[in-house]
Amino acid sequence: MDDIDRSILAVLATDGRATLSTLSAASGLSTSAVQSRVQRLERSAVIRGYRAVIDQDAIGLPLTAFVEIAPLDPAAPDDAPDRLEDVDGVEACYSIAGDASYLLLVRVPRPSDLEGLLQRIRTAANVSTRTRVVLRTYFEGRPVPPPAAV
């Protein structure tokens, strides 16, 4: 990856719908050269996809929480992510260092739904939970520009 790839990625991180013309202007390449680079970045999985950023409040999911999970039986297989992958309400699962094994990002409509989701998480993955409810989100999903070449 070179500086031109980084400039293309910086624009796409801010606007995933940027046109080839916009990317061309930012990188100084022709549109066909930019298109080739974007396709190469997609094939190599540097660009893993494009998505819409959804306002969670607007779709009825105003309650966000972070849930730490730890196995009830440390000798049991470490398969919590697999067990939780299809649980509605769990948006993300991060492997973490510390007392817990994983940190889940969850979104639900109401506190009673959070209570039900926590029970489903405990049952599905055989884990204990520790929950932090988000009061306000100031920012998330900010684009992080690729680091400069060293």
C-alpha positions as a Python dict, from the first residue, in 0.01 Angstrom:
ca = {
    (1, 'M'): (0, 0, 0),
    (2, 'D'): (135, 337, -99),
    (3, 'D'): (38, 700, -35),
    (4, 'I'): (-207, 700, -326),
    (5, 'D'): (-391, 398, -180),
    (6, 'R'): (-397, 579, 155),
    (7, 'S'): (-549, 890, -2),
    (8, 'I'): (-819, 679, -168),
    (9, 'L'): (-891, 499, 160),
    (10, 'A'): (-908, 827, 352),
    (11, 'V'): (-1179, 957, 117),
    (12, 'L'): (-1373, 629, 123),
    (13, 'A'): (-1354, 611, 503),
    (14, 'T'): (-1528, 948, 518),
    (15, 'D'): (-1769, 884, 229),
    (16, 'G'): (-1816, 524, 118),
    (17, 'R'): (-2024, 652, -174),
    (18, 'A'): (-1750, 876, -313),
    (19, 'T'): (-1744, 868, -690),
    (20, 'L'): (-1447, 763, -896),
    (21, 'S'): (-1420, 1129, -1004),
    (22, 'T'): (-1389, 1238, -640),
    (23, 'L'): (-1130, 968, -573),
    (24, 'S'): (-947, 1069, -890),
    (25, 'A'): (-930, 1432, -778),
    (26, 'A'): (-806, 1333, -431),
    (27, 'S'): (-540, 1096, -559),
    (28, 'G'): (-427, 1270, -875),
    (29, 'L'): (-491, 960, -1087),
    (30, 'S'): (-723, 904, -1380),
    (31, 'T'): (-1062, 752, -1303),
    (32, 'S'): (-964, 424, -1469),
    (33, 'A'): (-645, 405, -1259),
    (34, 'V'): (-846, 480, -944),
    (35, 'Q'): (-1101, 215, -1037),
    (36, 'S'): (-822, -42, -1076),
    (37, 'R'): (-678, 50, -738),
    (38, 'V'): (-1017, 33, -564),
    (39, 'Q'): (-1083, -309, -719),
    (40, 'R'): (-739, -428, -605),
    (41, 'L'): (-807, -298, -252),
    (42, 'E'): (-1141, -480, -254),
    (43, 'R'): (-989, -808, -383),
    (44, 'S'): (-716, -798, -119),
    (45, 'A'): (-983, -730, 151),
    (46, 'V'): (-831, -398, 255),
    (47, 'I'): (-1176, -266, 164),
    (48, 'R'): (-1409, -520, 319),
    (49, 'G'): (-1737, -361, 217),
    (50, 'Y'): (-1956, -55, 206),
    (51, 'R'): (-2251, 11, 432),
    (52, 'A'): (-2515, 260, 533),
    (53, 'V'): (-2472, 425, 872),
    (54, 'I'): (-2808, 391, 1045),
    (55, 'D'): (-2944, 620, 1317),
    (56, 'Q'): (-3027, 362, 1585),
    (57, 'D'): (-3274, 594, 1762),
    (58, 'A'): (-3466, 647, 1437),
    (59, 'I'): (-3519, 271, 1392),
    (60, 'G'): (-3630, 213, 1749),
    (61, 'L'): (-3306, 99, 1914),
    (62, 'P'): (-3223, 390, 2147),
    (63, 'L'): (-3068, 186, 2428),
    (64, 'T'): (-2703, 96, 2374),
    (65, 'A'): (-2496, -102, 2623),
    (66, 'F'): (-2159, -269, 2652),
    (67, 'V'): (-2169, -615, 2806),
    (68, 'E'): (-1857, -785, 2936),
    (69, 'I'): (-1886, -1163, 2935),
    (70, 'A'): (-1675, -1423, 3114),
    (71, 'P'): (-1717, -1801, 3104),
    (72, 'L'): (-1886, -1964, 3401),
    (73, 'D'): (-1659, -2266, 3348),
    (74, 'P'): (-1304, -2163, 3248),
    (75, 'A'): (-1239, -2521, 3132),
    (76, 'A'): (-1525, -2505, 2878),
    (77, 'P'): (-1447, -2441, 2510),
    (78, 'D'): (-1393, -2075, 2423),
    (79, 'D'): (-1676, -2054, 2170),
    (80, 'A'): (-1886, -1764, 2297),
    (81, 'P'): (-1853, -1561, 1973),
    (82, 'D'): (-1988, -1856, 1773),
    (83, 'R'): (-2275, -1905, 2018),
    (84, 'L'): (-2369, -1536, 2009),
    (85, 'E'): (-2323, -1462, 1640),
    (86, 'D'): (-2693, -1493, 1556),
    (87, 'V'): (-2838, -1345, 1877),
    (88, 'D'): (-3055, -1047, 1784),
    (89, 'G'): (-2946, -730, 1959),
    (90, 'V'): (-2574, -813, 1966),
    (91, 'E'): (-2409, -576, 1718),
    (92, 'A'): (-2041, -652, 1784),
    (93, 'C'): (-1819, -887, 1983),
    (94, 'Y'): (-1463, -793, 2076),
    (95, 'S'): (-1199, -1017, 2234),
    (96, 'I'): (-1050, -819, 2522),
    (97, 'A'): (-778, -838, 2785),
    (98, 'G'): (-870, -822, 3152),
    (99, 'D'): (-1116, -1000, 3378),
    (100, 'A'): (-1371, -1060, 3101),
    (101, 'S'): (-1310, -1254, 2781),
    (102, 'Y'): (-1526, -1054, 2543),
    (103, 'L'): (-1699, -719, 2518),
    (104, 'L'): (-2033, -707, 2338),
    (105, 'L'): (-2195, -398, 2190),
    (106, 'V'): (-2573, -441, 2216),
    (107, 'R'): (-2870, -229, 2108),
    (108, 'V'): (-3232, -271, 2220),
    (109, 'P'): (-3554, -68, 2238),
    (110, 'R'): (-3612, -66, 2617),
    (111, 'P'): (-3454, -162, 2949),
    (112, 'S'): (-3683, -467, 2972),
    (113, 'D'): (-3549, -580, 2633),
    (114, 'L'): (-3195, -543, 2766),
    (115, 'E'): (-3287, -765, 3059),
    (116, 'G'): (-3420, -1030, 2820),
    (117, 'L'): (-3115, -1002, 2593),
    (118, 'L'): (-2879, -1045, 2887),
    (119, 'Q'): (-3064, -1363, 2984),
    (120, 'R'): (-3036, -1496, 2626),
    (121, 'I'): (-2662, -1414, 2622),
    (122, 'R'): (-2604, -1591, 2956),
    (123, 'T'): (-2798, -1898, 2844),
    (124, 'A'): (-2659, -1920, 2490),
    (125, 'A'): (-2293, -1879, 2584),
    (126, 'N'): (-2289, -2009, 2945),
    (127, 'V'): (-2131, -1685, 3068),
    (128, 'S'): (-2162, -1426, 3341),
    (129, 'T'): (-2227, -1068, 3234),
    (130, 'R'): (-2136, -720, 3351),
    (131, 'T'): (-2325, -440, 3179),
    (132, 'R'): (-2262, -72, 3116),
    (133, 'V'): (-2555, 127, 2976),
    (134, 'V'): (-2462, 413, 2742),
    (135, 'L'): (-2625, 742, 2845),
    (136, 'R'): (-2516, 943, 2542),
    (137, 'T'): (-2299, 876, 2237),
    (138, 'Y'): (-2089, 1174, 2138),
    (139, 'F'): (-1931, 1003, 1838),
    (140, 'E'): (-1872, 655, 1701),
    (141, 'G'): (-1760, 501, 1375),
    (142, 'R'): (-1526, 790, 1308),
    (143, 'P'): (-1306, 732, 1005),
    (144, 'V'): (-946, 669, 1103),
    (145, 'P'): (-705, 753, 821),
    (146, 'P'): (-454, 485, 733),
    (147, 'P'): (-112, 545, 889),
    (148, 'A'): (160, 691, 673),
    (149, 'A'): (421, 457, 533),
    (150, 'V'): (717, 403, 762),
}
